[in-house]
Each structure stands twice: as structure tokens, then as C-alpha cells.
Amino acid sequence: MECTVSWTGANATSGSRSGMTFLAETGSGHTLVMDGAPDADKPENGGANLAPRPMETVLAGAGGCTAYDVVLILKRGRHDVRSCSVKLTSERAQLDPKVFTKIHMHFLVSGRGLSASAVERAIAMSHEKYCSATIMLSKSAEITTSFELLEF
């Protein structure tokens, strides 16, 4: 897997660099824009709030990774899963490096005839065996989960 991240802050007319927007080009041929938060004290060091922050992107990636696993595990178990979303909330360290220290993932899963035990098992399998992102993040963060099951 590979990715190239480039700073887009070049001003073509003056040659100066400003802003904190970055463009990621993935090995699979997709692009993702990231930006920093505005900095009131030093605007030249801040972003313009044009895109997600890099750490928001990390959190979103973890959510995508685990939701993918949960849906795939349920489908492979021949469960009639119709939708799956996960809301992630997090806390970060106060000092640099401001790693995630706590992440909570609340899943909302719907389907026909889905059992709570099947959903609980799929979430556990994702977090214990399959989801590289959450397993990696669990080295610095306490990761907790909850879920709601809706009949379709």
C-alpha cells in the first residue's frame, strides 16, 4: 500500500507558501483533501477549514475499517443486514504527540431477523482479529463499543 501526500500551499504568482491544505493520492488512484484548523494567533500557520483534519481522517478510517468488517462478517454468516453506521467519539492527549487516548464506537445496524448476538460477535471479531486500524489504535487508545439493532 502506498500514498503520496502533497502540500497545496504554493502561491503560483508570488512563489510563497501559506495555508495548511494537503492532497493525498492513494495507491488505488483516489484523492483525499486534508486541512488544518485556523490559527488565530498565527494565521500563516493555520488552515482554512476546507477539509477534514488529518486526525479526523484517521478516525474516519478506523470507522470505515470496522464497519466494513461488521457488514462482511454478517453477510458471510448469511445474515440479512440492510444498513450499518458507526459514530465515533474520541479523546486525545493534551500534550504532543496528541494521540487518541479513548475512542468509543457506537454501531447502528439494521436488518431482517438479525440477532443481537450476531451483531455483537461481528463487532468483537472486527476489533479482536480483522480491523487493522482499530487494532493499531488500541495500542494508544482505550476502544469501547456499543450498538443498537433495528429490525428492518
Coordinates of N, CA and C in Angstrom, one line a residue:
M1 N 0.8 -1.2 0.0 CA 0.0 0.0 0.0 C 0.9 1.2 0.0
E2 N 0.5 2.2 -0.7 CA 1.3 3.5 -0.8 C 0.3 4.7 -0.9
C3 N 0.9 5.8 -0.6 CA 0.1 7.1 -0.6 C 1.1 8.2 -0.7
T4 N 0.8 9.2 -1.5 CA 1.7 10.4 -1.6 C 0.8 11.6 -1.1
V5 N 1.4 12.3 -0.1 CA 0.7 13.5 0.4 C 1.5 14.7 0.1
S6 N 0.8 15.7 -0.6 CA 1.5 16.9 -1.0 C 0.8 18.1 -0.5
W7 N 1.6 19.1 0.0 CA 1.2 20.4 0.4 C 0.7 21.2 -0.8
T8 N -0.5 21.7 -0.7 CA -1.0 22.5 -1.8 C -0.8 24.0 -1.6
G9 N -0.1 24.4 -0.7 CA 0.1 25.8 -0.3 C 0.9 26.7 -1.2
A10 N 1.3 26.3 -2.3 CA 2.1 27.1 -3.2 C 1.2 28.2 -3.8
N11 N 1.7 29.4 -3.8 CA 1.0 30.5 -4.4 C 1.8 30.7 -5.8
A12 N 1.2 30.4 -6.9 CA 1.8 30.4 -8.2 C 2.4 31.8 -8.6
T13 N 1.8 32.8 -8.2 CA 2.2 34.2 -8.6 C 3.4 34.7 -7.8
S14 N 3.4 34.5 -6.5 CA 4.4 35.0 -5.6 C 5.5 34.0 -5.2
G15 N 5.2 32.7 -5.4 CA 6.1 31.7 -5.0 C 6.1 31.4 -3.5
S16 N 5.3 32.2 -2.8 CA 5.2 31.9 -1.3 C 4.3 30.8 -1.0
R17 N 4.5 30.2 0.2 CA 3.7 29.1 0.6 C 2.9 29.6 1.9
S18 N 1.6 29.3 1.9 CA 0.8 29.6 3.0 C -0.3 28.6 3.1
G19 N -1.0 28.6 4.2 CA -2.1 27.6 4.3 C -1.6 26.2 4.7
M20 N -2.5 25.4 5.1 CA -2.1 24.1 5.6 C -3.0 23.0 4.9
T21 N -3.3 23.1 3.6 CA -4.1 22.1 2.9 C -3.1 21.1 2.3
F22 N -3.5 19.8 2.3 CA -2.7 18.8 1.8 C -3.6 17.9 0.9
L23 N -3.0 17.3 -0.1 CA -3.7 16.4 -1.0 C -3.1 15.1 -1.0
A24 N -3.8 14.1 -0.6 CA -3.3 12.7 -0.5 C -3.8 12.0 -1.8
E25 N -2.8 11.3 -2.5 CA -3.1 10.5 -3.6 C -2.8 9.1 -3.3
T26 N -3.8 8.2 -3.3 CA -3.6 6.8 -2.8 C -3.1 5.9 -3.9
G27 N -2.5 4.8 -3.5 CA -2.1 3.9 -4.5 C -3.2 3.3 -5.3
S28 N -4.4 3.3 -4.8 CA -5.6 2.8 -5.6 C -6.1 3.9 -6.5
G29 N -5.5 5.0 -6.6 CA -5.9 6.0 -7.6 C -6.9 7.0 -7.1
H30 N -7.1 7.2 -5.8 CA -8.1 8.1 -5.3 C -7.4 9.3 -4.6
T31 N -8.1 10.4 -4.4 CA -7.6 11.5 -3.8 C -8.4 11.9 -2.5
L32 N -7.7 12.5 -1.6 CA -8.3 12.9 -0.3 C -7.7 14.2 0.1
V33 N -8.5 15.2 0.4 CA -8.0 16.5 0.8 C -8.1 16.6 2.3
M34 N -7.0 17.2 2.9 CA -7.0 17.4 4.4 C -6.5 18.8 4.6
D35 N -7.0 19.4 5.7 CA -6.7 20.8 6.0 C -6.5 20.9 7.5
G36 N -5.8 22.0 7.9 CA -5.6 22.2 9.3 C -6.7 23.2 9.8
A37 N -6.7 23.3 11.1 CA -7.6 24.2 11.8 C -7.1 25.6 11.6
P38 N -7.9 26.6 11.5 CA -7.4 28.0 11.5 C -6.7 28.3 12.8
D39 N -5.6 29.1 12.7 CA -4.8 29.5 13.9 C -5.0 31.0 14.0
A40 N -5.7 31.5 15.0 CA -6.0 32.9 15.2 C -4.7 33.7 15.6
D41 N -3.8 33.0 16.3 CA -2.6 33.7 16.7 C -1.6 33.8 15.6
K42 N -1.5 32.8 14.8 CA -0.6 32.8 13.6 C -1.3 32.3 12.4
P43 N -2.1 33.1 11.8 CA -2.9 32.7 10.6 C -2.0 32.0 9.5
E44 N -0.8 32.4 9.3 CA 0.1 31.8 8.3 C 0.4 30.3 8.6
N45 N 0.2 29.9 9.9 CA 0.5 28.5 10.3 C -0.8 27.7 10.3
G46 N -1.9 28.3 10.1 CA -3.2 27.6 10.3 C -3.8 27.2 8.9
G47 N -4.8 26.4 9.0 CA -5.5 26.0 7.8 C -6.7 26.9 7.5
A48 N -7.5 26.6 6.6 CA -8.7 27.4 6.2 C -10.0 26.6 6.5
N49 N -9.9 25.5 7.1 CA -11.1 24.7 7.5 C -11.8 24.3 6.2
L50 N -11.0 23.9 5.2 CA -11.6 23.5 3.9 C -11.9 22.0 3.8
A51 N -11.3 21.2 4.7 CA -11.4 19.8 4.6 C -11.2 19.2 6.0
P52 N -11.3 17.9 6.2 CA -11.1 17.2 7.5 C -9.6 17.4 7.9
R53 N -9.4 17.4 9.2 CA -8.1 17.4 9.8 C -7.5 16.0 9.6
P54 N -6.2 15.9 9.5 CA -5.6 14.6 9.4 C -6.0 13.6 10.4
M55 N -6.1 14.0 11.7 CA -6.5 13.1 12.7 C -8.0 12.7 12.6
E56 N -8.8 13.6 12.1 CA -10.2 13.2 11.8 C -10.3 12.1 10.7
T57 N -9.3 12.2 9.8 CA -9.2 11.3 8.7 C -8.8 9.9 9.3
V58 N -7.9 9.9 10.2 CA -7.5 8.7 10.9 C -8.7 8.0 11.6
L59 N -9.5 8.8 12.3 CA -10.7 8.4 13.0 C -11.7 7.8 12.0
A60 N -11.9 8.5 10.9 CA -12.9 8.1 9.9 C -12.4 6.8 9.3
G61 N -11.1 6.6 9.1 CA -10.6 5.4 8.5 C -10.8 4.2 9.4
A62 N -10.7 4.4 10.7 CA -10.9 3.4 11.7 C -12.4 3.0 11.6
G63 N -13.3 4.0 11.5 CA -14.7 3.7 11.5 C -15.1 2.9 10.2
G64 N -14.5 3.4 9.1 CA -14.7 2.7 7.8 C -14.2 1.2 7.8
C65 N -13.0 1.0 8.4 CA -12.4 -0.3 8.5 C -13.3 -1.3 9.3
T66 N -13.8 -0.8 10.5 CA -14.6 -1.7 11.4 C -16.0 -1.9 10.8
A67 N -16.6 -0.8 10.2 CA -17.9 -1.0 9.7 C -17.9 -2.0 8.5
Y68 N -16.8 -1.9 7.7 CA -16.6 -2.8 6.6 C -16.6 -4.3 7.1
D69 N -15.8 -4.5 8.1 CA -15.7 -5.8 8.7 C -17.0 -6.3 9.2
V70 N -17.8 -5.5 10.0 CA -19.0 -5.9 10.6 C -20.0 -6.3 9.5
V71 N -20.1 -5.5 8.4 CA -21.0 -5.9 7.4 C -20.6 -7.2 6.7
L72 N -19.3 -7.3 6.4 CA -18.8 -8.5 5.7 C -19.0 -9.7 6.6
I73 N -18.7 -9.6 7.9 CA -18.9 -10.8 8.8 C -20.4 -11.2 8.8
L74 N -21.3 -10.2 8.9 CA -22.7 -10.6 9.0 C -23.1 -11.2 7.6
K75 N -22.7 -10.6 6.5 CA -23.1 -11.2 5.2 C -22.5 -12.6 5.0
R76 N -21.3 -12.8 5.5 CA -20.7 -14.2 5.3 C -21.4 -15.2 6.2
G77 N -22.0 -14.7 7.3 CA -22.8 -15.5 8.2 C -24.2 -15.7 7.7
R78 N -24.5 -15.2 6.5 CA -25.8 -15.3 5.8 C -26.9 -14.5 6.6
H79 N -26.5 -13.5 7.3 CA -27.5 -12.6 8.0 C -28.0 -11.6 7.0
D80 N -29.2 -11.2 7.1 CA -29.8 -10.2 6.2 C -29.6 -8.8 6.8
V81 N -28.4 -8.3 6.6 CA -28.0 -7.0 7.1 C -28.4 -6.0 6.0
R82 N -29.1 -4.9 6.4 CA -29.5 -3.9 5.5 C -28.8 -2.6 5.6
S83 N -28.3 -2.2 6.8 CA -27.6 -1.0 7.0 C -26.6 -1.1 8.2
C84 N -25.6 -0.3 8.1 CA -24.6 -0.3 9.2 C -24.0 1.1 9.2
S85 N -24.0 1.8 10.4 CA -23.3 3.0 10.5 C -22.6 2.9 11.9
V86 N -21.5 3.7 12.0 CA -20.8 3.7 13.3 C -20.5 5.2 13.6
K87 N -20.9 5.7 14.8 CA -20.5 7.0 15.2 C -19.3 6.9 16.2
L88 N -18.2 7.6 15.9 CA -17.0 7.5 16.7 C -16.9 8.8 17.5
T89 N -16.6 8.7 18.7 CA -16.2 9.8 19.6 C -14.9 9.5 20.2
S90 N -14.1 10.6 20.4 CA -12.7 10.3 20.8 C -12.3 11.4 21.8
E91 N -11.2 11.0 22.5 CA -10.5 11.9 23.3 C -9.0 11.8 22.9
R92 N -8.3 12.9 23.0 CA -6.9 12.9 22.6 C -6.0 13.4 23.8
A93 N -4.8 13.1 23.8 CA -3.8 13.5 24.8 C -3.7 15.1 24.8
Q94 N -3.5 15.7 25.9 CA -3.4 17.2 25.9 C -2.1 17.7 25.4
L95 N -1.0 16.9 25.5 CA 0.3 17.3 25.0 C 0.7 16.5 23.8
D96 N 1.6 17.1 23.0 CA 2.2 16.4 21.9 C 3.0 15.2 22.3
P97 N 2.9 14.1 21.5 CA 2.0 13.9 20.4 C 0.6 13.7 20.9
K98 N -0.4 14.3 20.3 CA -1.8 14.3 20.8 C -2.5 13.1 20.2
V99 N -2.0 11.9 20.7 CA -2.6 10.6 20.2 C -4.0 10.5 20.8
F100 N -4.7 9.6 20.2 CA -6.0 9.2 20.7 C -5.8 8.5 22.0
T101 N -6.5 8.8 23.0 CA -6.5 8.1 24.3 C -7.7 7.3 24.6
K102 N -8.8 7.7 24.0 CA -10.1 7.0 24.2 C -10.9 7.1 22.9
I103 N -11.5 6.0 22.4 CA -12.3 6.0 21.2 C -13.5 5.2 21.6
H104 N -14.7 5.7 21.4 CA -15.9 4.9 21.5 C -16.6 4.8 20.2
M105 N -17.0 3.6 19.8 CA -17.7 3.4 18.6 C -19.1 2.9 18.9
H106 N -20.1 3.6 18.4 CA -21.5 3.2 18.6 C -22.1 2.8 17.2
F107 N -22.4 1.5 17.1 CA -22.9 1.0 15.8 C -24.4 1.0 15.8
L108 N -25.0 1.3 14.6 CA -26.4 1.2 14.4 C -26.5 0.3 13.2
V109 N -27.1 -0.9 13.5 CA -27.2 -1.9 12.5 C -28.6 -2.3 12.3
S110 N -29.0 -2.4 11.1 CA -30.4 -2.9 10.8 C -30.4 -4.1 9.8
G111 N -31.5 -4.9 9.9 CA -31.6 -6.0 9.0 C -32.9 -6.8 9.4
R112 N -33.0 -7.8 8.7 CA -34.2 -8.7 8.9 C -33.7 -9.9 9.7
G113 N -34.3 -10.1 10.8 CA -34.0 -11.3 11.6 C -32.6 -11.3 12.2
L114 N -32.0 -10.2 12.3 CA -30.7 -10.1 12.9 C -30.8 -10.3 14.4
S115 N -29.9 -11.1 14.9 CA -29.9 -11.2 16.4 C -28.8 -10.3 17.0
A116 N -29.1 -9.9 18.2 CA -28.1 -9.1 18.9 C -26.8 -9.8 19.1
S117 N -26.9 -11.1 19.3 CA -25.6 -11.9 19.5 C -24.8 -11.9 18.2
A118 N -25.4 -12.0 17.0 CA -24.7 -12.0 15.8 C -24.0 -10.6 15.6
V119 N -24.7 -9.5 15.9 CA -24.1 -8.2 15.7 C -22.9 -8.1 16.7
E120 N -23.1 -8.5 18.0 CA -22.1 -8.4 19.0 C -20.9 -9.2 18.6
R121 N -21.1 -10.4 18.1 CA -20.0 -11.2 17.6 C -19.2 -10.6 16.5
A122 N -19.9 -10.0 15.5 CA -19.3 -9.4 14.4 C -18.4 -8.2 14.8
I123 N -18.9 -7.4 15.7 CA -18.2 -6.3 16.3 C -16.9 -6.8 17.0
A124 N -17.1 -7.8 17.8 CA -16.0 -8.3 18.6 C -14.9 -8.9 17.6
M125 N -15.3 -9.6 16.6 CA -14.4 -10.2 15.6 C -13.6 -9.1 14.9
S126 N -14.3 -8.0 14.6 CA -13.6 -6.9 13.9 C -12.5 -6.4 14.8
H127 N -12.9 -6.1 16.0 CA -11.9 -5.5 17.0 C -10.8 -6.4 17.5
E128 N -11.1 -7.7 17.5 CA -10.1 -8.6 18.0 C -9.2 -9.2 17.0
K129 N -9.7 -9.3 15.7 CA -9.0 -10.1 14.7 C -8.8 -9.4 13.4
Y130 N -9.7 -8.6 12.9 CA -9.7 -8.2 11.5 C -9.4 -6.7 11.2
C131 N -9.8 -5.8 12.1 CA -9.7 -4.4 11.7 C -8.3 -3.9 12.1
S132 N -7.5 -3.8 11.1 CA -6.1 -3.3 11.3 C -6.1 -1.9 12.0
A133 N -7.0 -1.1 11.5 CA -7.0 0.3 12.1 C -7.3 0.4 13.5
T134 N -8.3 -0.3 14.0 CA -8.7 -0.3 15.4 C -7.7 -1.0 16.3
I135 N -7.1 -2.1 15.7 CA -6.1 -2.9 16.5 C -4.9 -2.0 16.7
M136 N -4.5 -1.3 15.6 CA -3.3 -0.4 15.7 C -3.6 0.7 16.7
L137 N -4.8 1.4 16.6 CA -5.1 2.5 17.5 C -5.3 2.0 18.9
S138 N -5.6 0.8 19.2 CA -5.8 0.3 20.5 C -4.4 0.2 21.3
K139 N -3.3 0.4 20.6 CA -2.0 0.5 21.3 C -1.9 1.8 22.1
S140 N -2.6 2.8 21.7 CA -2.6 4.1 22.5 C -3.9 4.5 23.1
A141 N -5.0 3.9 22.6 CA -6.3 4.3 23.0 C -7.1 3.2 23.5
E142 N -7.9 3.5 24.6 CA -8.9 2.5 25.1 C -10.1 2.6 24.1
I143 N -10.4 1.5 23.5 CA -11.5 1.5 22.5 C -12.7 0.7 23.1
T144 N -13.8 1.4 23.1 CA -15.0 0.7 23.6 C -16.1 0.8 22.5
T145 N -17.1 -0.2 22.6 CA -18.1 -0.2 21.6 C -19.5 -0.4 22.2
S146 N -20.5 0.0 21.5 CA -21.9 -0.3 21.8 C -22.6 -0.4 20.5
F147 N -23.8 -0.9 20.6 CA -24.6 -1.0 19.3 C -26.1 -0.9 19.6
E148 N -26.8 -0.6 18.6 CA -28.3 -0.6 18.5 C -28.6 -1.5 17.3
L149 N -29.6 -2.3 17.5 CA -30.1 -3.2 16.5 C -31.5 -2.8 16.1
L150 N -31.7 -2.5 14.8 CA -33.1 -2.2 14.4 C -33.6 -3.2 13.4
E151 N -34.8 -3.6 13.6 CA -35.4 -4.6 12.7 C -35.8 -3.8 11.4
F152 N -35.5 -4.3 10.3 CA -35.8 -3.7 9.0 C -37.2 -4.0 8.6

